[in-house]
Amino acid sequence: MASSVSSQHDQVLVEEKSFARILTFNRPKQLNALSFQMISRLLELFLAYEDDPNVKLVILKGKGRSFCAGGDVAAVVHDIRAGGWKAGANFFMKEFTLNYLMATYSKPQVSILNGIVMGGGNGASMHGRFRVATENSLFAMPETALGLFPDVGASYFLSRLPGFFGEYLGLTGGRLDGVEMLACGLATHFVPSAKLPMLEAALCAVDSSDPATISSIIGKYSERPSLKEQSVYNRLDVIDRCFSQKTVEEILSALEREAVDRRDGWISTTIQTLKKASPTSLKISLRSIRVGRLQGVGPCLVREYRMVSHVMRGEFSKDFFEGCRAILLDKDKKPKWEPSKLELITDTTVDSYFSKVKDEDWEDLKLPARSKFNLPPYVIAKL
Amino acid sequence: MDRAFQRTRILTNHLLLPPPAQTACLTSNDCLNYSPPELSEKYAFDVNEMRRLMDGHDVEERDRLFGLIIQSKLFNPRVRGGKVFVSPDYNQSMEQQREMTWKRIEYLLERGVFRGWMTGEGEEMEMKRFACFEVLGIFDHSISIKLGVHFFLWGGAIQFFGTKHHHDKWLRDTENYMIKGCFSMTELGHGSNVRGIETVTTYDSNTGEFIINTPCESAQKYWIGGAAKHATHTIVFSQLNINGTNEGVHALIAQIRDADGNVCPNIRIADCGHKIGLNGVDNGRIWFDNVRVPRENLLNSVADVSPDGKYLSSIKDPDQRFAAFLSPLTAGRVNIAVNAVYQSKVGLSITVRYALTRRAFALKANEPEVLLLDYPSHQRRLLPLLAKIYAMSFGANYLKMLYVKRTPQSNKTIHVVSSSFKATFTWSNMQILQECREACGGQGLKTENRVGHLKAEHDVQSTFEGDNNILMQQVSKALFAEYMAAQKRNKVFKGLGLEHMNKPCPVIPSQLTSTTLRSSQFQMDALCLRERELLNRFVADVSQCQARGESKEHAFNTNYQLAEDLGKAFSDQAIFQTFVDAEATLAAGSLKDVLGMVRSLYALTCLEDVTYLRYGYLSVDNAAAVRREITKLCSELRPHALALVSSFGIPDAFLSPIAFNWIDANSWTSVQH
């Protein structure tokens, strides 16, 4: 009954199974990094499925050991070198539009996060109704190490995690396993990977878009494993105390104060990670998460698009290009950030990342119209 | 009999017939759907820019504080309709509410929110502090009052009445909450008339101590915020009696509890009990029985007592001395005025959003029902109030700036403007919240929907820190004094916005066109005309009474109606001026255009006031033209309603379930969770 409508060379594989559509990221060698082509294809498919009464459910998964390791930023840097900063901005415009569509989708999306899910991979899954983690899941938003900031709507979904865990994840790029993802709410379910084929089969038999029905089906295969004792999620009180501070500088000094009070490898690692990240990235990321906490998902993406356009344009800092060089291209892992210190970055500079880009051809992100669809309550709550 | 038969048949069918199969009428197509206004309403201007203009300062600081509140379980987050809302649980007992208020303060203290509030200095810090108060006030009145008493009243008294050794000794401990302060001014027998309080303090030169006494029951300190439960120290206001001479009201510091919370010897404290609102504040009553405090505890910036018991003061006039003592209350009044505006913003945001999603009655059969805000009558109820709050926001920003840039010369202006704005804003807040409550129908009654509950919480604003009626009388008296001073010295008017009195009297055209009605010049003329005429009239009537041999005080009392009208005229004009000034800072564009309409709606609503007809400043025809223009402006502003309330910048979590998906918030599934 399964009918394949794509060739195996496609970057996104499409399977039609009854009322379900299974979309599989198919760039395993690149850990399924999102290319412009993949984003365009997903956008096209999602738009078509929304109008198609025979589609009730969309399943997303990845081929190989990764769900999706993020946007293909190496390609973005390449495009910018060839075609100017707007070529880069264009990539994000398309990607954020897809993120918005997923966030406001009238049909449930189930993402099977059986492996690495980072950056843009989170943008392609976290906005959907169901996120299934497994023992293979590995979550991170590592942008600050790359001179970027948690984008793809992360200022929406990170800021809504308990306490100040979102600030922690967004600033440090801290990694989570599947159990932790479930505990903090990034994942809605945890299903052992051995049960995934059964889960998929059960989902393909669904003839309804009702989230309660789908949730109970996934629930049948779900488990609630307990956190490892060393889990970062057990440190929520320290994280709350430190990451609720007003500025990045104050977060760092709060962590340093904690380090004085007790010897703790985790605290010193966290301090080190923050010190290695781009200072500009840290500052704009913190502001973005804080502002995003008070905004709907649409305004978050519009604002992030302004921010990412400024980053691509490199007017205030070229850290993104330096980060890509050091981490992805030269792989010396020794980026030279500029400005090099937190105290060199003024509030005015941070403010400018949130302003419109002063360029004649540049426009704010235009979100696709959603009013003609009968949006479910869980979507309406995000607007 | 027919009816009984019919009921029996229904019941029989109910019990005996099988349930009907799922029929088409149960499908969702026939049900009401919540349609989010975000998707249908367009923003014609940048709401972030408008918000910055309205909030005026410290937007990032505000957002950080909003975030601190939303992310903590202490602020009672609840999920309704898929969204998180924070609001205290007002169904808790008074004791529990007080305990929660205190825990929330501790949380904010740990996060460094109060850093610099007492030990820092400068305009920037003071503005930041105002911003934090506004945010906390949006969450809950009790927390803002509890903090206000500690920082503005207790802390402010030490800053303003105290001298260096008081500052060194108390300010840091106040900022860190090592001590918890309260402010004992009001007594059972004396509220607004502070000079009449009966608590007495004498001095014992043998021990170098002051002795405080509550001589009679009417002298018990009353409504003292913090006194019933938490406060460890208080500022005591009392008549200072030195060697048998009453030197008038003075303030000194007394400890009322030890660090463990036990009431100190010679102090008796009782609870004020449950109130109609503000139950998170532990208001108490205090009696002093020969309470001895060291001589250094006298807050001596204005007057001092030497160790051997001599009274010393640089200000010889007891009236001026007393006035100097009351000046710190101004900060409290500024806070109250501004806070009232933000409460109205909460009420209007909720009510306008509800009116954009709630439908009632179809015009024709089979047509969809009409959105509440598409009824001209509903627009007429809410949009002028929205315009008023825009105007008052600019007024509030002006008042804050006036306060933080204070100089000895500006004291009078601050006193008059803060009195007038405090009374006007708090009265209008009550009016707005009542209208919002009614416009939300039954939903307005639910505490979780906030609008109704806010009325009870903020009712107190019209009388505390100066009874509104008395404050407004002071405004009229100040204007009278200004007039007399100018006349006596044959000088032009300068200050209090009375400069327009130096110009020829504006003339209202006999025919008011739409263009005229919308011109800010005309609007200003009309407001100045009323103020000018009423001031002239008030001065004439009071002078006439005085000419008949009546005292000035008696003349004021008998002319209270004119005094009220004049006070209102002054406020309306002063608020309008701040609107015009704010508008002038903007570059041409859609934001300015919309704001211009809002300004016109505010001004014309002022012109609709009965005084314009009562005193004949507008002809009956002109009054009708004003009224017509208001309805036109309402319909023109209708498309901007969502953008205008979104610009208030109140995060969703601080509004309420009816402001969003109220169908889902009330669904059966939500009951089961």
Short mmCIF file of N, CA and C in Angstrom, two decimals, chain B residues 214-303:
data_model
loop_
_atom_site.label_atom_id
_atom_site.label_comp_id
_atom_site.label_asym_id
_atom_site.label_seq_id
_atom_site.Cartn_x
_atom_site.Cartn_y
_atom_site.Cartn_z
N THR B 214 0.83 57.05 72.29
CA THR B 214 -0.49 57.12 71.67
C THR B 214 -1.45 57.53 72.78
N PRO B 215 -1.84 58.82 72.83
CA PRO B 215 -2.57 59.29 74.01
C PRO B 215 -4.03 58.86 74.04
N CYS B 216 -4.62 58.52 72.92
CA CYS B 216 -6.05 58.17 72.93
C CYS B 216 -6.33 57.22 71.77
N GLU B 217 -7.49 56.59 71.76
CA GLU B 217 -7.78 55.59 70.72
C GLU B 217 -7.76 56.19 69.31
N SER B 218 -8.20 57.43 69.19
CA SER B 218 -8.21 58.01 67.83
C SER B 218 -6.79 58.27 67.33
N ALA B 219 -5.80 58.16 68.22
CA ALA B 219 -4.42 58.39 67.81
C ALA B 219 -3.72 57.11 67.37
N GLN B 220 -4.40 55.97 67.47
CA GLN B 220 -3.76 54.74 67.00
C GLN B 220 -3.42 54.88 65.52
N LYS B 221 -2.24 54.39 65.16
CA LYS B 221 -1.83 54.43 63.75
C LYS B 221 -2.67 53.42 62.98
N TYR B 222 -3.13 53.80 61.81
CA TYR B 222 -4.12 52.99 61.11
C TYR B 222 -3.73 52.79 59.64
N TRP B 223 -4.05 51.67 59.10
CA TRP B 223 -3.76 51.30 57.70
C TRP B 223 -2.28 51.18 57.42
N ILE B 224 -1.46 50.96 58.43
CA ILE B 224 -0.02 50.99 58.21
C ILE B 224 0.40 49.72 57.45
N GLY B 225 0.71 49.89 56.18
CA GLY B 225 1.08 48.76 55.32
C GLY B 225 2.35 48.11 55.82
N GLY B 226 2.30 46.81 56.04
CA GLY B 226 3.46 46.06 56.52
C GLY B 226 3.46 45.87 58.02
N ALA B 227 2.66 46.68 58.73
CA ALA B 227 2.73 46.66 60.19
C ALA B 227 2.14 45.38 60.78
N ALA B 228 1.11 44.82 60.15
CA ALA B 228 0.41 43.70 60.78
C ALA B 228 1.28 42.45 60.86
N LYS B 229 2.22 42.29 59.96
CA LYS B 229 2.93 41.02 59.88
C LYS B 229 4.45 41.19 59.79
N HIS B 230 4.90 41.92 58.80
CA HIS B 230 6.31 41.79 58.42
C HIS B 230 7.25 42.91 58.88
N ALA B 231 6.75 44.13 59.02
CA ALA B 231 7.68 45.26 59.21
C ALA B 231 8.43 45.15 60.53
N THR B 232 9.71 45.54 60.47
CA THR B 232 10.52 45.57 61.69
C THR B 232 10.71 47.00 62.19
N HIS B 233 10.62 47.96 61.29
CA HIS B 233 10.85 49.35 61.66
C HIS B 233 9.76 50.24 61.07
N THR B 234 9.60 51.38 61.69
CA THR B 234 8.63 52.31 61.11
C THR B 234 9.09 53.76 61.25
N ILE B 235 8.62 54.58 60.34
CA ILE B 235 8.72 56.02 60.51
C ILE B 235 7.47 56.40 61.30
N VAL B 236 7.65 57.13 62.39
CA VAL B 236 6.49 57.55 63.16
C VAL B 236 6.30 59.06 63.00
N PHE B 237 5.11 59.45 62.61
CA PHE B 237 4.77 60.87 62.57
C PHE B 237 4.05 61.21 63.86
N SER B 238 4.48 62.31 64.48
CA SER B 238 3.85 62.68 65.76
C SER B 238 4.03 64.17 65.99
N GLN B 239 3.28 64.68 66.94
CA GLN B 239 3.45 66.06 67.36
C GLN B 239 4.66 66.07 68.28
N LEU B 240 5.65 66.88 67.93
CA LEU B 240 6.87 66.93 68.74
C LEU B 240 6.69 68.01 69.80
N ASN B 241 6.66 67.55 71.04
CA ASN B 241 6.44 68.49 72.13
C ASN B 241 7.73 68.65 72.92
N ILE B 242 8.35 69.85 72.78
CA ILE B 242 9.63 70.09 73.46
C ILE B 242 9.41 71.15 74.54
N ASN B 243 9.67 70.76 75.76
CA ASN B 243 9.49 71.67 76.90
C ASN B 243 8.12 72.32 76.90
N GLY B 244 7.11 71.55 76.60
CA GLY B 244 5.75 72.08 76.66
C GLY B 244 5.31 72.84 75.42
N THR B 245 6.23 73.00 74.45
CA THR B 245 5.84 73.68 73.21
C THR B 245 5.63 72.65 72.12
N ASN B 246 4.50 72.72 71.45
CA ASN B 246 4.28 71.80 70.34
C ASN B 246 4.92 72.38 69.08
N GLU B 247 5.95 71.68 68.59
CA GLU B 247 6.68 72.16 67.41
C GLU B 247 6.09 71.61 66.12
N GLY B 248 5.00 70.93 66.23
CA GLY B 248 4.32 70.43 65.03
C GLY B 248 4.74 69.01 64.67
N VAL B 249 4.29 68.57 63.49
CA VAL B 249 4.49 67.17 63.09
C VAL B 249 5.95 66.92 62.70
N HIS B 250 6.53 65.89 63.28
CA HIS B 250 7.89 65.47 62.92
C HIS B 250 7.93 63.96 62.76
N ALA B 251 9.01 63.50 62.13
CA ALA B 251 9.13 62.06 61.84
C ALA B 251 10.34 61.49 62.52
N LEU B 252 10.20 60.32 63.12
CA LEU B 252 11.37 59.63 63.65
C LEU B 252 11.24 58.12 63.45
N ILE B 253 12.36 57.45 63.66
CA ILE B 253 12.43 56.01 63.38
C ILE B 253 12.22 55.23 64.67
N ALA B 254 11.38 54.23 64.63
CA ALA B 254 11.21 53.36 65.79
C ALA B 254 11.20 51.91 65.33
N GLN B 255 11.82 51.05 66.14
CA GLN B 255 11.78 49.62 65.83
C GLN B 255 10.49 49.06 66.41
N ILE B 256 9.79 48.24 65.63
CA ILE B 256 8.54 47.68 66.15
C ILE B 256 8.59 46.15 66.31
N ARG B 257 9.55 45.52 65.64
CA ARG B 257 9.71 44.06 65.80
C ARG B 257 11.19 43.74 65.85
N ASP B 258 11.53 42.61 66.50
CA ASP B 258 12.92 42.18 66.43
C ASP B 258 13.12 41.34 65.17
N ALA B 259 14.35 40.89 64.97
CA ALA B 259 14.68 40.18 63.73
C ALA B 259 13.88 38.88 63.60
N ASP B 260 13.43 38.33 64.72
CA ASP B 260 12.63 37.10 64.65
C ASP B 260 11.15 37.37 64.45
N GLY B 261 10.81 38.64 64.37
CA GLY B 261 9.41 38.96 64.10
C GLY B 261 8.56 39.14 65.34
N ASN B 262 9.20 39.16 66.52
CA ASN B 262 8.42 39.41 67.74
C ASN B 262 8.21 40.91 67.93
N VAL B 263 7.00 41.26 68.33
CA VAL B 263 6.70 42.68 68.53
C VAL B 263 7.50 43.20 69.73
N CYS B 264 8.08 44.40 69.57
CA CYS B 264 8.94 44.98 70.60
C CYS B 264 8.11 45.39 71.82
N PRO B 265 8.79 45.48 72.97
CA PRO B 265 8.10 45.94 74.18
C PRO B 265 7.51 47.34 73.97
N ASN B 266 6.43 47.62 74.67
CA ASN B 266 5.76 48.93 74.63
C ASN B 266 5.10 49.25 73.29
N ILE B 267 5.07 48.27 72.41
CA ILE B 267 4.39 48.44 71.13
C ILE B 267 3.21 47.46 71.13
N ARG B 268 2.06 47.94 70.72
CA ARG B 268 0.93 47.02 70.51
C ARG B 268 0.53 47.11 69.04
N ILE B 269 0.32 45.95 68.43
CA ILE B 269 -0.04 45.93 67.01
C ILE B 269 -1.29 45.08 66.81
N ALA B 270 -2.22 45.59 66.02
CA ALA B 270 -3.40 44.79 65.65
C ALA B 270 -3.57 44.84 64.14
N ASP B 271 -4.31 43.89 63.63
CA ASP B 271 -4.51 43.75 62.19
C ASP B 271 -5.67 44.63 61.73
N CYS B 272 -5.57 45.20 60.53
CA CYS B 272 -6.72 45.94 59.99
C CYS B 272 -7.76 44.97 59.42
N GLY B 273 -7.36 43.73 59.21
CA GLY B 273 -8.33 42.73 58.77
C GLY B 273 -8.51 42.66 57.25
N HIS B 274 -9.49 41.88 56.88
CA HIS B 274 -9.75 41.65 55.45
C HIS B 274 -10.29 42.90 54.79
N LYS B 275 -9.87 43.14 53.54
CA LYS B 275 -10.28 44.36 52.83
C LYS B 275 -10.94 43.98 51.51
N ILE B 276 -11.55 44.95 50.83
CA ILE B 276 -12.19 44.62 49.55
C ILE B 276 -11.16 44.32 48.47
N GLY B 277 -9.92 44.70 48.70
CA GLY B 277 -8.84 44.39 47.78
C GLY B 277 -7.53 44.53 48.53
N LEU B 278 -6.42 44.34 47.83
CA LEU B 278 -5.10 44.52 48.44
C LEU B 278 -4.88 43.61 49.65
N ASN B 279 -5.44 42.41 49.61
CA ASN B 279 -5.30 41.54 50.76
C ASN B 279 -3.91 40.91 50.90
N GLY B 280 -3.07 41.14 49.88
CA GLY B 280 -1.68 40.70 50.01
C GLY B 280 -0.85 41.68 50.81
N VAL B 281 -1.44 42.79 51.22
CA VAL B 281 -0.72 43.75 52.06
C VAL B 281 -1.23 43.65 53.49
N ASP B 282 -0.30 43.51 54.43
CA ASP B 282 -0.66 43.34 55.84
C ASP B 282 -0.81 44.69 56.53
N ASN B 283 -1.95 45.35 56.30
CA ASN B 283 -2.18 46.63 56.96
C ASN B 283 -2.45 46.41 58.44
N GLY B 284 -1.83 47.23 59.26
CA GLY B 284 -2.00 47.06 60.69
C GLY B 284 -2.23 48.37 61.42
N ARG B 285 -2.47 48.23 62.71
CA ARG B 285 -2.69 49.38 63.59
C ARG B 285 -1.63 49.32 64.68
N ILE B 286 -1.13 50.46 65.09
CA ILE B 286 -0.06 50.49 66.08
C ILE B 286 -0.39 51.47 67.21
N TRP B 287 -0.12 51.01 68.43
CA TRP B 287 -0.20 51.89 69.61
C TRP B 287 1.20 51.97 70.21
N PHE B 288 1.60 53.17 70.63
CA PHE B 288 2.90 53.35 71.28
C PHE B 288 2.68 53.69 72.75
N ASP B 289 3.33 52.91 73.63
CA ASP B 289 3.18 53.15 75.07
C ASP B 289 4.54 53.52 75.65
N ASN B 290 4.83 54.81 75.71
CA ASN B 290 6.14 55.25 76.22
C ASN B 290 7.30 54.55 75.50
N VAL B 291 7.23 54.53 74.21
CA VAL B 291 8.30 53.89 73.44
C VAL B 291 9.49 54.86 73.39
N ARG B 292 10.64 54.37 73.83
CA ARG B 292 11.82 55.23 73.87
C ARG B 292 12.73 54.94 72.68
N VAL B 293 13.12 55.99 71.94
CA VAL B 293 14.07 55.80 70.83
C VAL B 293 15.20 56.81 71.01
N PRO B 294 16.42 56.44 70.56
CA PRO B 294 17.55 57.36 70.72
C PRO B 294 17.32 58.69 69.96
N ARG B 295 17.95 59.72 70.46
CA ARG B 295 17.80 61.05 69.87
C ARG B 295 18.14 61.05 68.37
N GLU B 296 19.13 60.22 67.98
CA GLU B 296 19.56 60.18 66.58
C GLU B 296 18.46 59.69 65.65
N ASN B 297 17.42 59.09 66.21
CA ASN B 297 16.37 58.56 65.34
C ASN B 297 15.43 59.63 64.79
N LEU B 298 15.56 60.85 65.28
CA LEU B 298 14.76 61.93 64.69
C LEU B 298 15.31 62.21 63.30
N LEU B 299 14.44 62.20 62.32
CA LEU B 299 14.88 62.52 60.95
C LEU B 299 15.01 64.04 60.89
N ASN B 300 16.27 64.48 60.85
CA ASN B 300 16.55 65.87 61.21
C ASN B 300 16.96 66.78 60.06
N SER B 301 16.52 66.50 58.87
CA SER B 301 16.92 67.39 57.77
C SER B 301 16.24 68.75 57.89
N VAL B 302 15.09 68.76 58.51
CA VAL B 302 14.34 70.00 58.60
C VAL B 302 14.48 70.63 59.98
N ALA B 303 14.50 69.80 60.99
CA ALA B 303 14.58 70.32 62.35
C ALA B 303 15.26 69.29 63.24
#
